[in-house]
CSV table of C-alpha atoms and ligand atoms in Angstrom, one decimal:
chain,number,residue,atom,x,y,z
G,1,MET,CA,-18.2,7.8,6.7
G,2,PRO,CA,-19.0,11.7,8.8
G,3,HIS,CA,-18.2,12.4,12.1
G,4,THR,CA,-20.5,12.5,14.9
G,5,PRO,CA,-22.2,15.2,15.5
G,6,SER,CA,-21.2,15.2,18.8
G,7,GLU,CA,-17.5,16.5,17.8
G,8,PRO,CA,-17.0,19.5,15.6
G,9,ALA,CA,-15.3,19.5,12.4
G,10,PRO,CA,-10.9,19.7,12.7
G,11,ALA,CA,-10.3,22.2,10.4
G,12,ALA,CA,-7.5,20.4,8.7
G,13,PRO,CA,-7.7,16.4,9.4
G,14,VAL,CA,-5.1,15.1,11.8
G,15,ALA,CA,-3.9,11.6,10.7
G,16,GLY,CA,-5.8,8.9,12.4
G,17,THR,CA,-8.0,10.9,14.3
G,18,ALA,CA,-10.7,12.5,12.4
G,19,PRO,CA,-12.8,11.3,9.7
G,20,VAL,CA,-12.3,11.0,6.0
G,21,ARG,CA,-12.6,13.9,3.9
G,22,PRO,CA,-14.8,12.7,1.2
G,23,ALA,CA,-12.8,11.6,-2.5
G,24,ALA,CA,-14.6,10.9,-5.6
G,25,VAL,CA,-13.8,8.6,-8.7
G,26,ARG,CA,-12.6,11.1,-11.1
G,27,ARG,CA,-12.6,8.4,-14.4
G,28,GLN,CA,-11.5,5.4,-14.9
G,29,VAL,CA,-10.4,3.5,-18.1
G,30,THR,CA,-9.0,0.6,-18.4
G,31,VAL,CA,-5.1,-0.8,-18.7
G,32,PRO,CA,-3.7,-4.4,-19.9
G,33,MET,CA,-0.7,-5.1,-18.2
G,34,ARG,CA,2.2,-7.1,-18.4
G,35,PHE,CA,5.6,-8.1,-16.0
G,36,PRO,CA,8.6,-9.1,-16.7
G,37,ASP,CA,8.1,-12.8,-16.5
G,38,GLY,CA,5.1,-12.9,-18.7
G,39,TYR,CA,2.1,-12.8,-16.3
G,40,ALA,CA,-0.3,-10.7,-18.1
G,41,THR,CA,-3.4,-9.2,-17.0
G,42,SER,CA,-5.5,-6.3,-17.6
G,43,ALA,CA,-6.7,-3.4,-14.7
G,44,ARG,CA,-9.1,-1.5,-14.4
G,45,VAL,CA,-7.4,2.3,-13.4
G,46,PHE,CA,-9.5,5.2,-11.7
G,47,THR,CA,-8.4,8.4,-11.1
G,48,PHE,CA,-9.7,10.4,-8.3
G,49,ASP,CA,-10.5,14.1,-7.3
G,50,GLY,CA,-10.3,15.5,-3.6
G,51,LEU,CA,-7.5,13.5,-2.3
G,52,ALA,CA,-6.4,14.9,1.0
G,53,ASP,CA,-2.5,15.3,0.1
G,54,GLY,CA,-3.4,16.3,-4.1
G,55,ARG,CA,-1.0,13.2,-5.3
G,56,GLU,CA,-2.3,11.0,-8.2
G,57,HIS,CA,-2.6,8.1,-6.9
G,58,LEU,CA,-4.6,5.3,-8.6
G,59,ALA,CA,-6.5,2.7,-7.1
G,60,LEU,CA,-6.3,-0.8,-10.1
G,61,GLY,CA,-9.6,-2.6,-10.0
G,62,LEU,CA,-8.3,-6.9,-10.7
G,63,GLY,CA,-10.0,-9.4,-11.4
G,64,ASP,CA,-14.3,-9.4,-11.4
G,65,TRP,CA,-13.4,-6.5,-8.6
G,66,ARG,CA,-17.5,-5.7,-9.6
G,67,ARG,CA,-18.3,-8.5,-7.8
G,68,SER,CA,-16.4,-8.8,-5.1
G,69,LEU,CA,-17.4,-5.5,-4.3
G,70,THR,CA,-21.3,-6.2,-4.7
G,71,ARG,CA,-21.2,-9.4,-2.3
G,72,SER,CA,-18.9,-7.0,-0.1
G,73,ALA,CA,-22.0,-5.0,0.0
G,74,ASN,CA,-24.3,-7.9,0.8
G,75,GLY,CA,-22.3,-8.8,3.9
G,76,GLY,CA,-20.4,-11.0,1.6
G,77,ARG,CA,-16.6,-11.8,1.4
G,78,PRO,CA,-14.6,-9.0,2.0
G,79,VAL,CA,-12.9,-7.1,-0.5
G,80,LEU,CA,-9.5,-8.0,-0.8
G,81,VAL,CA,-7.1,-4.4,-0.4
G,82,ARG,CA,-3.6,-4.4,-1.0
G,83,PRO,CA,-2.1,-0.5,-0.5
G,84,HIS,CA,1.0,-0.1,-2.0
G,85,SER,CA,2.8,2.2,-1.6
G,86,GLU,CA,5.5,3.5,-4.7
G,87,CYS,CA,9.3,2.4,-4.8
G,88,LEU,CA,10.8,3.4,-8.3
G,89,THR,CA,13.6,1.5,-7.5
G,90,GLY,CA,12.0,-2.1,-7.1
G,91,ASP,CA,8.2,-1.4,-9.1
G,92,VAL,CA,9.9,-0.4,-12.1
G,93,PHE,CA,14.0,-0.5,-11.7
G,94,GLY,CA,13.7,-4.3,-10.1
G,95,SER,CA,16.3,-2.9,-7.0
G,96,GLN,CA,16.6,-6.1,-4.5
G,97,ARG,CA,17.8,-3.7,-2.1
G,98,CYS,CA,14.1,-4.2,-1.1
G,99,ASP,CA,10.8,-6.2,-1.6
G,100,CYS,CA,8.8,-4.0,-3.7
G,101,GLY,CA,8.7,-5.5,-7.2
G,102,PRO,CA,7.9,-9.7,-6.2
G,103,GLN,CA,5.1,-7.5,-3.7
G,104,LEU,CA,4.1,-5.7,-6.2
G,105,ARG,CA,3.5,-8.3,-8.7
G,106,GLU,CA,2.5,-11.3,-6.4
G,107,ALA,CA,-0.5,-8.7,-5.3
G,108,VAL,CA,-1.7,-8.5,-8.5
G,109,GLU,CA,-2.0,-11.9,-9.1
G,110,ARG,CA,-3.7,-12.8,-6.3
G,111,ILE,CA,-5.8,-9.5,-6.7
G,112,SER,CA,-7.0,-10.7,-9.6
G,113,GLU,CA,-7.7,-13.8,-8.4
G,114,ALA,CA,-10.1,-13.2,-6.0
G,115,GLY,CA,-11.3,-9.9,-7.1
G,116,GLY,CA,-10.0,-6.7,-6.1
G,117,PHE,CA,-8.5,-4.0,-5.6
G,118,LEU,CA,-4.4,-2.1,-5.5
G,119,LEU,CA,-4.1,1.1,-4.5
G,120,TYR,CA,-0.9,2.5,-5.8
G,121,LEU,CA,0.2,5.2,-3.6
G,122,ARG,CA,2.6,7.4,-3.9
G,123,GLN,CA,4.5,8.2,-1.1
G,124,GLU,CA,8.0,6.5,-2.1
G,125,GLY,CA,10.7,5.8,0.1
G,126,ARG,CA,7.9,5.7,3.3
G,127,GLY,CA,7.2,8.7,2.6
G,128,ILE,CA,10.1,10.4,2.7
G,129,GLY,CA,10.6,10.7,-1.0
G,130,LEU,CA,12.8,9.4,-3.8
G,131,TYR,CA,15.9,11.3,-3.2
G,132,ALA,CA,15.8,10.9,0.2
G,133,LYS,CA,15.5,7.3,0.1
G,134,LEU,CA,18.3,6.9,-2.2
G,135,ASP,CA,20.7,9.4,0.4
G,136,ALA,CA,18.9,7.0,3.4
G,137,TYR,CA,20.3,3.9,1.0
G,138,ALA,CA,23.5,5.6,1.5
G,139,LEU,CA,23.4,5.7,4.8
G,140,GLN,CA,23.0,1.9,4.8
G,141,ASP,CA,26.0,1.4,3.6
G,142,THR,CA,28.3,2.4,6.2
G,143,GLY,CA,26.2,0.3,9.0
G,144,LEU,CA,22.7,2.5,9.3
G,145,ASP,CA,19.6,-0.1,10.0
G,146,THR,CA,16.9,1.1,7.0
G,147,TYR,CA,14.7,2.8,10.3
G,148,GLU,CA,18.0,4.3,11.5
G,149,ALA,CA,18.9,6.0,8.2
G,150,ASN,CA,16.3,7.8,7.9
G,151,VAL,CA,16.3,8.9,11.1
G,152,ALA,CA,19.5,10.2,10.8
G,153,LEU,CA,18.4,12.1,7.7
G,154,GLY,CA,15.7,13.7,10.4
G,155,HIS,CA,12.5,11.5,8.4
G,156,GLY,CA,9.9,9.8,10.9
G,157,GLU,CA,11.1,5.9,10.9
G,158,ASP,CA,7.7,5.7,8.7
G,159,GLU,CA,6.3,8.9,7.1
G,160,ARG,CA,3.1,6.7,5.1
G,161,ASP,CA,0.2,7.7,5.6
G,162,TYR,CA,-3.0,5.9,4.6
G,163,THR,CA,-6.0,8.7,4.6
G,164,THR,CA,-5.5,8.8,0.6
G,165,ALA,CA,-5.8,5.0,0.9
G,166,ALA,CA,-8.6,5.1,2.5
G,167,GLN,CA,-10.3,8.5,0.8
G,168,MET,CA,-10.3,5.8,-2.4
G,169,LEU,CA,-11.8,2.5,-0.8
G,170,LEU,CA,-14.6,5.1,0.4
G,171,ALA,CA,-15.2,6.7,-3.1
G,172,LEU,CA,-14.7,2.9,-4.2
G,173,GLY,CA,-18.2,1.8,-2.2
G,174,ALA,CA,-15.3,-0.8,-0.8
G,175,ARG,CA,-15.7,-0.1,3.4
G,176,ARG,CA,-15.0,-4.0,4.0
G,177,VAL,CA,-12.1,-5.9,3.3
G,178,ALA,CA,-9.5,-7.6,3.6
G,179,LEU,CA,-5.9,-6.6,3.2
G,180,LEU,CA,-3.3,-8.1,1.7
G,181,SER,CA,0.1,-6.9,4.0
G,182,ASN,CA,2.3,-7.8,6.3
G,183,ASN,CA,2.1,-4.3,7.8
G,184,PRO,CA,-0.4,-4.0,11.1
G,185,ASP,CA,0.2,-0.3,10.9
G,186,LYS,CA,-2.1,-0.3,7.7
G,187,ALA,CA,-4.6,-2.6,8.9
G,188,GLU,CA,-4.8,0.3,12.2
G,189,GLN,CA,-4.5,3.4,10.5
G,190,LEU,CA,-7.4,2.6,7.8
G,191,GLY,CA,-9.5,1.8,10.3
G,192,ARG,CA,-9.2,4.8,12.1
G,193,LEU,CA,-10.3,5.4,9.0
G,194,GLY,CA,-13.2,4.7,8.3
G,195,VAL,CA,-12.3,1.3,6.2
G,196,HIS,CA,-13.7,-2.1,8.4
G,197,VAL,CA,-10.1,-4.6,7.9
G,198,GLU,CA,-12.2,-7.3,8.1
G,199,SER,CA,-9.1,-9.7,8.3
G,200,ARG,CA,-5.6,-9.3,7.5
G,201,VAL,CA,-3.6,-11.5,4.1
G,202,PRO,CA,0.1,-12.4,4.6
G,203,THR,CA,2.2,-11.6,1.6
G,204,GLY,CA,4.9,-13.9,0.8
G,205,VAL,CA,8.1,-13.4,1.6
G,206,HIS,CA,10.3,-12.7,-0.8
G,207,VAL,CA,14.0,-12.8,0.6
G,208,SER,CA,17.2,-12.5,-1.6
G,209,ALA,CA,20.6,-12.1,-0.4
G,210,ALA,CA,20.6,-8.0,-0.9
G,211,ASN,CA,17.3,-8.1,1.2
G,212,VAL,CA,18.0,-10.4,3.4
G,213,ARG,CA,18.2,-7.7,6.1
G,214,TYR,CA,16.5,-5.7,5.1
G,215,LEU,CA,13.8,-7.7,5.7
G,216,ALA,CA,14.8,-8.9,9.2
G,217,THR,CA,14.9,-5.4,10.5
G,218,LYS,CA,11.7,-4.3,9.4
G,219,ALA,CA,10.3,-7.8,10.7
G,220,THR,CA,12.1,-7.0,14.3
G,221,HIS,CA,11.2,-3.5,14.1
G,222,SER,CA,7.8,-2.3,13.4
G,223,ALA,CA,5.8,-6.2,13.9
G,224,HIS,CA,5.4,-7.4,10.3
G,225,THR,CA,5.2,-10.6,9.9
G,226,LEU,CA,7.1,-11.8,8.4
G,227,ASP,CA,8.3,-15.6,8.3
G,228,LEU,CA,12.2,-15.7,7.5
G,229,PRO,CA,14.1,-18.5,7.9
G,230,MET,CA,17.1,-17.9,6.8
G,231,VAL,CA,17.3,-15.2,9.4
G,232,ASP,CA,18.5,-16.5,12.7
A,301,LIG,ZN1,11.1,-1.0,-2.1
């Protein structure tokens, strides 16, 4: 989205205040997917040129995403989108310390049904990286919560940035979206970056004995809209 003429173009975009630089679809390829529980679908995987941080983020077009884009552009229902931040331990190895794996699995099926996009964002450990996330796990084992551990390591509580998510959505033509997320910060950041978030669709809550404290901390600390009947 172009900045207004009265504003000087900033030398370096500042997250949350500057319009995003345009990115472009670089290539697209179809990838059949099968999850460990047997659920199978197919994704149109998009790569991009011009993403702000130079990392290899992906957009997965799921279900009838073309029809959803057309419908949204014509004023109908907005495109269903989940920005999912990479979590190697949860997404790939099935770690029970967080709920990323089940969130990813749920999002792929729901978006496949509705037609839309899953954005796979390469920002591990709330943006602090894989090794630092594992360091934070070690600190959590001494009693710190997930946010305190990040701060103890000299990081922000949450360093994720959705600039590249906005760039990908705008490059795909998805200007009006329904966000599949419990995180109000994602909707707020995308809105400031030029993506019109028309609604937020809550995801399910995937509680296990190992992640219940993590989920409770997320709910109380960062206004995640989680209903946790198992937690006092
Ligand atoms: Zn995770």
